[in-house]
């Protein structure tokens, strides 16, 4: 078999900008020193050294960190994972948390004369070593040196060298830096303050090294003003030895959702470098191969084991363990039993070496933090896609998110949701499913936002259906609470759960194919499994990133987004009058009421967004060239028209149900008008977003008789938003704000003629559309503005004419 050599691409840093890693090089000797010329080991690593044996032996001598690197580990592939272990309050707007990964890259330690270099390696570009193109690939993908240090000493039997490693962690190295270029600019970071930067700890384990170091930066505008012009953060660098026995990769297919790794093969027979992807997954091999071949359930040689963090409260541990081991149902579809195991943290007596930092242990970490989130990261061998280790992170305050959401979206239907002290059975089930969702990520599965559209919307009101099938075919969808269920719908399920898509995806990614000796030999079988499910929406995948497919949206439920949002808004209208009672606690202020009410506003906005996506929407069904039918199909015109009708009724009319004065008088003085204007304006801007309008124009050209045209949409919208103009009714403050927003959004397109910042819009029909709509509105206002007897409304119409004139004159 031809041995393949994999080489570095031009990008070594993924999370911190598109630059070559910055090198740190201590002064190197002019020639290779003889061992006899170096210091004695005992003179460098003195009796006062604090040492930790493992992959490398780490030594602290005074304030200096030394690595004692075994010669046997030179040229070995190691994964350097950089994470943020501690951040100041408000860093990154609160979206960068402790545990956030900064970078992940393969490194090799290489001896060069009297120095040891750390080189960054990539496996993106590859070529056969015996191929003529190999030398060109090698020459055009030269490995950069991230760090270099001179050899200080050899150990007694010459099996290890000692280098000073502090320079890697005490200087600013962009490839492992915790502050992105965007945040450096935002906080006006000047430089690293070395006097306030230091190595906090270094620990060595059998397969990894862990170094924690504090980095302090001088900054003009740090996230917290009381920090005296500095940003200090704790970084954690993990260096992990990659396995010698490599897992066979599995080729990715975009019809089944997986996290992937990009590859380029320069030996491809294609007339280009063949680009492809492999999936990220754990290495599961059957213990009893013959039994596995017979179709029996077999345990894997090395199961996936998650330990609970010792900090996990006892009452929540059963739910965490259930969430982890729920995935065994899916692995059984792939032929494995007991493939994933949850364990309590071992005591010192049971396992004195146990540490969450040890790469041999995957841990569900319970973090005491006000962050309202949970994440499921993993560490992957980029050579093969093998997941090496994973630490799920549960932030304590994530309970608060689910408590609030349960009250808001289920309070109208479910008495258990009408309290801030959510019953343990319900909150525990939510935690279980959140952990299961995050474990899904750690197994290699991304979000499948298309899954929820497979179920008929009204089926979510059925106890029989929801108890059997859940809210969506995949727990990897964002479908947290059943907001479709209505009062009187008894025994329905309110919390998501694992579904048929999850079982299908795990079988596709993890079933062992013993007869296949390469990833390419697996492809026919994998394609067959996909084609067997083709046409069944339960097994379709969509990541929801395009923003164009209404069937692939976060937090959406059911196939009919308009009907689902009608149900959701109907429930919100029943919840609002009860929030004071449900959130109040004697002797306390109304902070919880304020918080829950504002989150309800956010959910209302989400329901509107689900409907808006239908307008100018395009259904995407992922297919390959051997499958018949179109991949992209426009949303039918009647659905788009119904969507605008819903928006005129629920988004662009004054939401009096949200303006409960008994509630508002307890949390604010006069912010309601501005808040409603902001929510309505965002919905309007979303509806009139340029890409949506362009899709509608394009669809009209190819489907003229059946398309819902942009002119029809703008006419329906204008008649809804300006209904008082055509009925001579009084326009209230909320409606006047919305009408001003309509003129401002339309005018913003026309004003681009003055700035000429967006040639794409300037050269499109959008300009003609918006100018025509403004002129039409102006003419309608001039004909009708003096009808009725409400003076402020008349002034308002005159103001709109002035705004329109100003916008149109700006183009002259």
mmCIF file of N, CA, C and O in Angstrom, residues 196 217-220 222 224-231:
data_model
loop_
_atom_site.group_PDB
_atom_site.id
_atom_site.type_symbol
_atom_site.label_atom_id
_atom_site.label_comp_id
_atom_site.label_asym_id
_atom_site.label_seq_id
_atom_site.Cartn_x
_atom_site.Cartn_y
_atom_site.Cartn_z
ATOM 1 N N UNK A 196 2.797 41.557 34.045
ATOM 2 C CA UNK A 196 1.580 41.034 34.670
ATOM 3 C C UNK A 196 1.063 39.798 33.937
ATOM 4 O O UNK A 196 -0.106 39.453 34.012
ATOM 5 N N UNK A 217 -3.218 42.377 29.055
ATOM 6 C CA UNK A 217 -3.040 43.293 27.940
ATOM 7 C C UNK A 217 -3.386 44.717 28.359
ATOM 8 O O UNK A 217 -4.345 44.943 29.097
ATOM 9 N N UNK A 218 -2.620 45.667 27.884
ATOM 10 C CA UNK A 218 -2.970 47.078 28.044
ATOM 11 C C UNK A 218 -4.032 47.412 27.010
ATOM 12 O O UNK A 218 -3.881 47.098 25.828
ATOM 13 N N UNK A 219 -5.125 48.027 27.466
ATOM 14 C CA UNK A 219 -6.237 48.327 26.562
ATOM 15 C C UNK A 219 -6.858 49.661 26.941
ATOM 16 O O UNK A 219 -7.030 49.976 28.118
ATOM 17 N N UNK A 220 -7.219 50.446 25.926
ATOM 18 C CA UNK A 220 -7.826 51.752 26.178
ATOM 19 C C UNK A 220 -9.289 51.626 26.593
ATOM 20 O O UNK A 220 -9.775 52.385 27.421
ATOM 21 N N UNK A 222 -11.269 48.576 27.809
ATOM 22 C CA UNK A 222 -11.538 47.186 28.203
ATOM 23 C C UNK A 222 -13.013 46.979 28.490
ATOM 24 O O UNK A 222 -13.761 47.947 28.670
ATOM 25 N N UNK A 224 -14.533 46.001 31.118
ATOM 26 C CA UNK A 224 -14.933 46.526 32.420
ATOM 27 C C UNK A 224 -14.047 47.729 32.738
ATOM 28 O O UNK A 224 -12.827 47.613 32.830
ATOM 29 N N UNK A 225 -14.653 48.890 32.903
ATOM 30 C CA UNK A 225 -13.901 50.135 33.077
ATOM 31 C C UNK A 225 -13.050 50.151 34.341
ATOM 32 O O UNK A 225 -12.064 50.851 34.419
ATOM 33 N N UNK A 226 -13.453 49.382 35.344
ATOM 34 C CA UNK A 226 -12.729 49.434 36.614
ATOM 35 C C UNK A 226 -11.480 48.555 36.612
ATOM 36 O O UNK A 226 -10.909 48.272 37.653
ATOM 37 N N UNK A 227 -11.041 48.127 35.434
ATOM 38 C CA UNK A 227 -9.879 47.260 35.368
ATOM 39 C C UNK A 227 -8.578 48.024 35.125
ATOM 40 O O UNK A 227 -7.568 47.429 34.766
ATOM 41 N N UNK A 228 -8.608 49.313 35.330
ATOM 42 C CA UNK A 228 -7.397 50.135 35.241
ATOM 43 C C UNK A 228 -6.687 49.987 33.903
ATOM 44 O O UNK A 228 -5.458 49.933 33.831
ATOM 45 N N UNK A 229 -7.492 49.937 32.832
ATOM 46 C CA UNK A 229 -6.892 49.922 31.504
ATOM 47 C C UNK A 229 -6.232 48.625 31.118
ATOM 48 O O UNK A 229 -5.304 48.637 30.299
ATOM 49 N N UNK A 230 -6.674 47.506 31.660
ATOM 50 C CA UNK A 230 -6.086 46.217 31.286
ATOM 51 C C UNK A 230 -7.172 45.174 31.062
ATOM 52 O O UNK A 230 -8.299 45.301 31.537
ATOM 53 N N UNK A 231 -6.803 44.149 30.318
ATOM 54 C CA UNK A 231 -7.618 42.946 30.171
ATOM 55 C C UNK A 231 -6.744 41.774 30.587
ATOM 56 O O UNK A 231 -5.702 41.527 29.976
#
